[in-house]
Amino acid sequence: MDKRKPYQLVSREWKPEDTVITLNGVEIGKELMLAAGPCTVENEEQVFTITEFLAKQHVRFLRGGAYKPRSSPYSFQGLKTEGLHLLRKAADKFGMAVVSEVMSSDKVDELCEYADILQVGTRNMQNYPLLRALGKINKPVLLKRGMSSTVEEWMLAAEYVLVGGNERVILCERGIRTFDTATRNTLDLGAVALVKQLSHLPVIVDPSQGTGNRNLVAPLSLAAIAAGADGLIVEVHNQPEKALSDGEQSLYFDQFTDMMQSLIQQSALRNKHFDFQKPRLTEAETTA
Ligand code: PEP
Ligand code: MN
């Protein structure tokens, strides 16, 4: 055991080569991944409209919350099982993989039934029973950084999942709380560059929660890729002004397609390509 660092299995010293997680025809960690979708699943029409739009852009990962951790108990809490069902139905129709949040250990089995990647939200990064439960599953985990967590605490949270036996963890920087409230959070791209050196795990960025402002999502997505991120998870909505959560940070469809064009250029500078640049999926790939 390396005594210099409190975490082991997630470290580069333990495993020098990048971890690659293959899902839905994408080698995450080698290729760049783009996950997109609404903050929250609201109804069938909304989720199918957004999924069809994304599939036409060759996006392969559909995000959407069914269990929502809201600051206020009076805010919409998500459609729960019904939301997961709608996400799965839409994703299957268009050959996409589902990313959705699991809020507690008693819901891990249900999320495993419907989702392909289980997201741990910022508020749950240090929910140790949940992390332990996710160490036992056979699906990748998207581990968001706690909004007030240090990089070391974040790495230790990932260590909980790896030590349980699940090595498929994708880290996600989503902004931290600082003195400045001009943006919803302060997106810490320095941490992204650092964690790429400290750990072999893929690191992606959520510029939607990271800024709280749809007009900042494209510039910070480009910056994230330049800083070495392995991909992005962004919120997009067919009617952002009517969204039941996070409408102000959700991209309009035309903003999303513009951003994709810029991302192609940015990724070329790193000599990498985005998953959406590959040809459409074959049947065999969608089940991989
Ligand atoms: C989200 O992805 O909608 C979300 C709630 O994320 P976070 O946990 O980063 O706030
Ligand atoms: Mn959100």
PDB file of C-alpha atoms in Angstrom, residues 2-168:
ATOM      1  CA  ASP A   2       1.269   3.453  -0.960  1.00  0.00           C
ATOM      2  CA  LYS A   3       1.356   5.423   2.291  1.00  0.00           C
ATOM      3  CA  ARG A   4       1.769   8.807   0.624  1.00  0.00           C
ATOM      4  CA  LYS A   5      -1.840   9.095  -0.462  1.00  0.00           C
ATOM      5  CA  PRO A   6      -4.982   8.242   1.489  1.00  0.00           C
ATOM      6  CA  TYR A   7      -6.548   6.700  -1.618  1.00  0.00           C
ATOM      7  CA  GLN A   8      -5.045   3.819  -3.532  1.00  0.00           C
ATOM      8  CA  LEU A   9      -7.170   2.076  -6.144  1.00  0.00           C
ATOM      9  CA  VAL A  10      -8.185   5.280  -7.910  1.00  0.00           C
ATOM     10  CA  SER A  11      -4.616   6.577  -8.131  1.00  0.00           C
ATOM     11  CA  ARG A  12      -2.274   6.670 -11.119  1.00  0.00           C
ATOM     12  CA  GLU A  13       0.393   5.101  -8.954  1.00  0.00           C
ATOM     13  CA  TRP A  14      -1.846   2.043  -8.571  1.00  0.00           C
ATOM     14  CA  LYS A  15      -2.798   1.942 -12.252  1.00  0.00           C
ATOM     15  CA  PRO A  16      -0.792   4.138 -14.640  1.00  0.00           C
ATOM     16  CA  GLU A  17      -2.902   3.567 -17.758  1.00  0.00           C
ATOM     17  CA  ASP A  18      -6.263   5.289 -18.328  1.00  0.00           C
ATOM     18  CA  THR A  19      -9.348   3.290 -17.379  1.00  0.00           C
ATOM     19  CA  VAL A  20     -11.573   2.763 -20.399  1.00  0.00           C
ATOM     20  CA  ILE A  21     -15.259   1.979 -19.881  1.00  0.00           C
ATOM     21  CA  THR A  22     -16.951   0.561 -22.965  1.00  0.00           C
ATOM     22  CA  LEU A  23     -20.664   1.257 -23.188  1.00  0.00           C
ATOM     23  CA  ASN A  24     -23.099   1.661 -26.051  1.00  0.00           C
ATOM     24  CA  GLY A  25     -20.310   1.442 -28.604  1.00  0.00           C
ATOM     25  CA  VAL A  26     -18.232   4.140 -26.911  1.00  0.00           C
ATOM     26  CA  GLU A  27     -14.861   3.701 -25.250  1.00  0.00           C
ATOM     27  CA  ILE A  28     -15.260   6.219 -22.450  1.00  0.00           C
ATOM     28  CA  GLY A  29     -11.846   7.422 -21.330  1.00  0.00           C
ATOM     29  CA  LYS A  30     -10.394   6.944 -24.802  1.00  0.00           C
ATOM     30  CA  GLU A  31     -13.060   8.694 -26.834  1.00  0.00           C
ATOM     31  CA  LEU A  32     -14.907  11.777 -25.610  1.00  0.00           C
ATOM     32  CA  MET A  33     -18.459  11.199 -24.403  1.00  0.00           C
ATOM     33  CA  LEU A  34     -21.388  13.569 -24.611  1.00  0.00           C
ATOM     34  CA  ALA A  35     -24.405  12.919 -22.412  1.00  0.00           C
ATOM     35  CA  ALA A  36     -27.382  15.214 -22.796  1.00  0.00           C
ATOM     36  CA  GLY A  37     -31.027  15.504 -21.859  1.00  0.00           C
ATOM     37  CA  PRO A  38     -33.415  17.270 -19.534  1.00  0.00           C
ATOM     38  CA  CYS A  39     -32.630  17.964 -15.903  1.00  0.00           C
ATOM     39  CA  THR A  40     -35.828  16.138 -15.002  1.00  0.00           C
ATOM     40  CA  VAL A  41     -38.125  13.768 -16.863  1.00  0.00           C
ATOM     41  CA  GLU A  42     -41.454  15.608 -16.898  1.00  0.00           C
ATOM     42  CA  ASN A  43     -43.789  13.724 -19.227  1.00  0.00           C
ATOM     43  CA  GLU A  44     -43.745  11.400 -22.230  1.00  0.00           C
ATOM     44  CA  GLU A  45     -43.947  14.103 -24.875  1.00  0.00           C
ATOM     45  CA  GLN A  46     -41.087  16.086 -23.358  1.00  0.00           C
ATOM     46  CA  VAL A  47     -38.730  13.141 -23.043  1.00  0.00           C
ATOM     47  CA  PHE A  48     -39.498  11.750 -26.513  1.00  0.00           C
ATOM     48  CA  THR A  49     -39.134  15.153 -28.195  1.00  0.00           C
ATOM     49  CA  ILE A  50     -35.758  15.730 -26.565  1.00  0.00           C
ATOM     50  CA  THR A  51     -34.518  12.169 -27.156  1.00  0.00           C
ATOM     51  CA  GLU A  52     -35.477  12.228 -30.830  1.00  0.00           C
ATOM     52  CA  PHE A  53     -33.664  15.518 -31.291  1.00  0.00           C
ATOM     53  CA  LEU A  54     -30.530  14.186 -29.571  1.00  0.00           C
ATOM     54  CA  ALA A  55     -30.587  10.915 -31.515  1.00  0.00           C
ATOM     55  CA  LYS A  56     -30.653  12.897 -34.768  1.00  0.00           C
ATOM     56  CA  GLN A  57     -27.417  14.539 -33.604  1.00  0.00           C
ATOM     57  CA  HIS A  58     -25.990  11.043 -32.921  1.00  0.00           C
ATOM     58  CA  VAL A  59     -25.809  11.625 -29.165  1.00  0.00           C
ATOM     59  CA  ARG A  60     -25.511   8.232 -27.459  1.00  0.00           C
ATOM     60  CA  PHE A  61     -26.093   9.002 -23.798  1.00  0.00           C
ATOM     61  CA  LEU A  62     -29.440  10.291 -22.547  1.00  0.00           C
ATOM     62  CA  ARG A  63     -29.483  11.983 -19.158  1.00  0.00           C
ATOM     63  CA  GLY A  64     -32.608  12.667 -17.114  1.00  0.00           C
ATOM     64  CA  GLY A  65     -33.580  12.745 -13.466  1.00  0.00           C
ATOM     65  CA  ALA A  66     -36.448  10.616 -12.191  1.00  0.00           C
ATOM     66  CA  TYR A  67     -35.571  10.883  -8.498  1.00  0.00           C
ATOM     67  CA  LYS A  68     -34.638  14.516  -7.928  1.00  0.00           C
ATOM     68  CA  PRO A  69     -32.786  15.863  -4.896  1.00  0.00           C
ATOM     69  CA  ARG A  70     -34.453  19.294  -4.607  1.00  0.00           C
ATOM     70  CA  SER A  71     -33.403  21.945  -2.103  1.00  0.00           C
ATOM     71  CA  SER A  72     -37.055  22.572  -1.246  1.00  0.00           C
ATOM     72  CA  PRO A  73     -39.518  19.849  -0.292  1.00  0.00           C
ATOM     73  CA  TYR A  74     -42.168  21.899  -2.130  1.00  0.00           C
ATOM     74  CA  SER A  75     -40.350  21.666  -5.495  1.00  0.00           C
ATOM     75  CA  PHE A  76     -41.168  18.937  -8.040  1.00  0.00           C
ATOM     76  CA  GLN A  77     -39.445  15.776  -6.820  1.00  0.00           C
ATOM     77  CA  GLY A  78     -39.475  13.839 -10.113  1.00  0.00           C
ATOM     78  CA  LEU A  79     -41.711  11.161 -11.628  1.00  0.00           C
ATOM     79  CA  LYS A  80     -39.747   8.380  -9.905  1.00  0.00           C
ATOM     80  CA  THR A  81     -40.465   4.904 -11.356  1.00  0.00           C
ATOM     81  CA  GLU A  82     -42.669   6.355 -14.077  1.00  0.00           C
ATOM     82  CA  GLY A  83     -39.833   8.704 -15.071  1.00  0.00           C
ATOM     83  CA  LEU A  84     -37.350   5.842 -15.294  1.00  0.00           C
ATOM     84  CA  HIS A  85     -39.786   3.895 -17.417  1.00  0.00           C
ATOM     85  CA  LEU A  86     -40.195   6.812 -19.862  1.00  0.00           C
ATOM     86  CA  LEU A  87     -36.439   7.358 -20.084  1.00  0.00           C
ATOM     87  CA  ARG A  88     -35.820   3.690 -20.843  1.00  0.00           C
ATOM     88  CA  LYS A  89     -38.554   3.594 -23.454  1.00  0.00           C
ATOM     89  CA  ALA A  90     -37.239   6.685 -25.243  1.00  0.00           C
ATOM     90  CA  ALA A  91     -33.611   5.553 -25.045  1.00  0.00           C
ATOM     91  CA  ASP A  92     -34.440   2.091 -26.411  1.00  0.00           C
ATOM     92  CA  LYS A  93     -36.392   3.537 -29.298  1.00  0.00           C
ATOM     93  CA  PHE A  94     -33.406   5.640 -30.363  1.00  0.00           C
ATOM     94  CA  GLY A  95     -30.506   3.337 -29.385  1.00  0.00           C
ATOM     95  CA  MET A  96     -29.247   5.437 -26.507  1.00  0.00           C
ATOM     96  CA  ALA A  97     -27.895   4.599 -23.046  1.00  0.00           C
ATOM     97  CA  VAL A  98     -29.529   6.059 -19.930  1.00  0.00           C
ATOM     98  CA  VAL A  99     -27.798   8.096 -17.215  1.00  0.00           C
ATOM     99  CA  SER A 100     -29.956   8.737 -14.152  1.00  0.00           C
ATOM    100  CA  GLU A 101     -29.471   9.644 -10.524  1.00  0.00           C
ATOM    101  CA  VAL A 102     -29.771   7.229  -7.625  1.00  0.00           C
ATOM    102  CA  MET A 103     -30.447   9.022  -4.346  1.00  0.00           C
ATOM    103  CA  SER A 104     -30.360   6.206  -1.787  1.00  0.00           C
ATOM    104  CA  SER A 105     -29.099   2.667  -1.402  1.00  0.00           C
ATOM    105  CA  ASP A 106     -32.620   1.224  -1.287  1.00  0.00           C
ATOM    106  CA  LYS A 107     -33.161   2.424  -4.875  1.00  0.00           C
ATOM    107  CA  VAL A 108     -30.005   0.917  -6.381  1.00  0.00           C
ATOM    108  CA  ASP A 109     -31.776  -2.212  -7.650  1.00  0.00           C
ATOM    109  CA  GLU A 110     -34.510  -0.181  -9.314  1.00  0.00           C
ATOM    110  CA  LEU A 111     -32.019   2.141 -11.017  1.00  0.00           C
ATOM    111  CA  CYS A 112     -30.038  -0.878 -12.221  1.00  0.00           C
ATOM    112  CA  GLU A 113     -33.198  -2.156 -13.887  1.00  0.00           C
ATOM    113  CA  TYR A 114     -33.703   1.013 -15.953  1.00  0.00           C
ATOM    114  CA  ALA A 115     -30.408   2.899 -16.260  1.00  0.00           C
ATOM    115  CA  ASP A 116     -27.056   2.057 -17.856  1.00  0.00           C
ATOM    116  CA  ILE A 117     -25.020   4.520 -15.780  1.00  0.00           C
ATOM    117  CA  LEU A 118     -26.009   5.357 -12.193  1.00  0.00           C
ATOM    118  CA  GLN A 119     -25.360   8.969 -11.248  1.00  0.00           C
ATOM    119  CA  VAL A 120     -24.455   9.968  -7.704  1.00  0.00           C
ATOM    120  CA  GLY A 121     -25.423  13.603  -7.206  1.00  0.00           C
ATOM    121  CA  THR A 122     -23.332  16.279  -5.558  1.00  0.00           C
ATOM    122  CA  ARG A 123     -25.451  16.108  -2.386  1.00  0.00           C
ATOM    123  CA  ASN A 124     -24.757  12.397  -2.033  1.00  0.00           C
ATOM    124  CA  MET A 125     -21.038  12.218  -2.757  1.00  0.00           C
ATOM    125  CA  GLN A 126     -20.397  11.291   0.859  1.00  0.00           C
ATOM    126  CA  ASN A 127     -23.394   8.991   1.311  1.00  0.00           C
ATOM    127  CA  TYR A 128     -21.269   6.035   2.316  1.00  0.00           C
ATOM    128  CA  PRO A 129     -23.977   3.353   2.424  1.00  0.00           C
ATOM    129  CA  LEU A 130     -24.897   4.378  -1.143  1.00  0.00           C
ATOM    130  CA  LEU A 131     -21.266   4.281  -2.292  1.00  0.00           C
ATOM    131  CA  ARG A 132     -20.831   0.856  -0.709  1.00  0.00           C
ATOM    132  CA  ALA A 133     -23.962  -0.417  -2.466  1.00  0.00           C
ATOM    133  CA  LEU A 134     -22.656   0.895  -5.801  1.00  0.00           C
ATOM    134  CA  GLY A 135     -19.425  -0.987  -5.243  1.00  0.00           C
ATOM    135  CA  LYS A 136     -21.423  -4.189  -5.635  1.00  0.00           C
ATOM    136  CA  ILE A 137     -23.212  -3.491  -8.925  1.00  0.00           C
ATOM    137  CA  ASN A 138     -22.292  -4.391 -12.439  1.00  0.00           C
ATOM    138  CA  LYS A 139     -22.917  -0.957 -14.022  1.00  0.00           C
ATOM    139  CA  PRO A 140     -20.800   2.176 -14.354  1.00  0.00           C
ATOM    140  CA  VAL A 141     -21.217   4.914 -11.748  1.00  0.00           C
ATOM    141  CA  LEU A 142     -21.056   8.633 -12.533  1.00  0.00           C
ATOM    142  CA  LEU A 143     -19.727  10.219  -9.348  1.00  0.00           C
ATOM    143  CA  LYS A 144     -20.314  13.953  -9.104  1.00  0.00           C
ATOM    144  CA  ARG A 145     -18.017  16.009  -6.930  1.00  0.00           C
ATOM    145  CA  GLY A 146     -19.646  17.253  -3.731  1.00  0.00           C
ATOM    146  CA  MET A 147     -20.292  20.986  -3.962  1.00  0.00           C
ATOM    147  CA  SER A 148     -18.130  21.597  -0.884  1.00  0.00           C
ATOM    148  CA  SER A 149     -15.755  18.686  -1.228  1.00  0.00           C
ATOM    149  CA  THR A 150     -12.027  18.777  -1.663  1.00  0.00           C
ATOM    150  CA  VAL A 151     -10.419  16.814  -4.471  1.00  0.00           C
ATOM    151  CA  GLU A 152      -9.105  14.380  -1.875  1.00  0.00           C
ATOM    152  CA  GLU A 153     -12.579  13.732  -0.459  1.00  0.00           C
ATOM    153  CA  TRP A 154     -13.825  13.191  -4.003  1.00  0.00           C
ATOM    154  CA  MET A 155     -11.100  10.635  -4.705  1.00  0.00           C
ATOM    155  CA  LEU A 156     -11.883   8.877  -1.427  1.00  0.00           C
ATOM    156  CA  ALA A 157     -15.567   8.686  -2.353  1.00  0.00           C
ATOM    157  CA  ALA A 158     -14.553   6.975  -5.614  1.00  0.00           C
ATOM    158  CA  GLU A 159     -12.295   4.682  -3.606  1.00  0.00           C
ATOM    159  CA  TYR A 160     -15.374   3.416  -1.713  1.00  0.00           C
ATOM    160  CA  VAL A 161     -16.878   2.202  -4.996  1.00  0.00           C
ATOM    161  CA  LEU A 162     -13.661   0.657  -6.295  1.00  0.00           C
ATOM    162  CA  VAL A 163     -12.795  -1.099  -3.065  1.00  0.00           C
ATOM    163  CA  GLY A 164     -16.255  -2.668  -3.125  1.00  0.00           C
ATOM    164  CA  GLY A 165     -15.361  -4.307  -6.433  1.00  0.00           C
ATOM    165  CA  ASN A 166     -16.783  -1.930  -9.052  1.00  0.00           C
ATOM    166  CA  GLU A 167     -13.979  -0.354 -11.063  1.00  0.00           C
ATOM    167  CA  ARG A 168     -16.223   1.396 -13.552  1.00  0.00           C
TER     168      ARG A 168
END
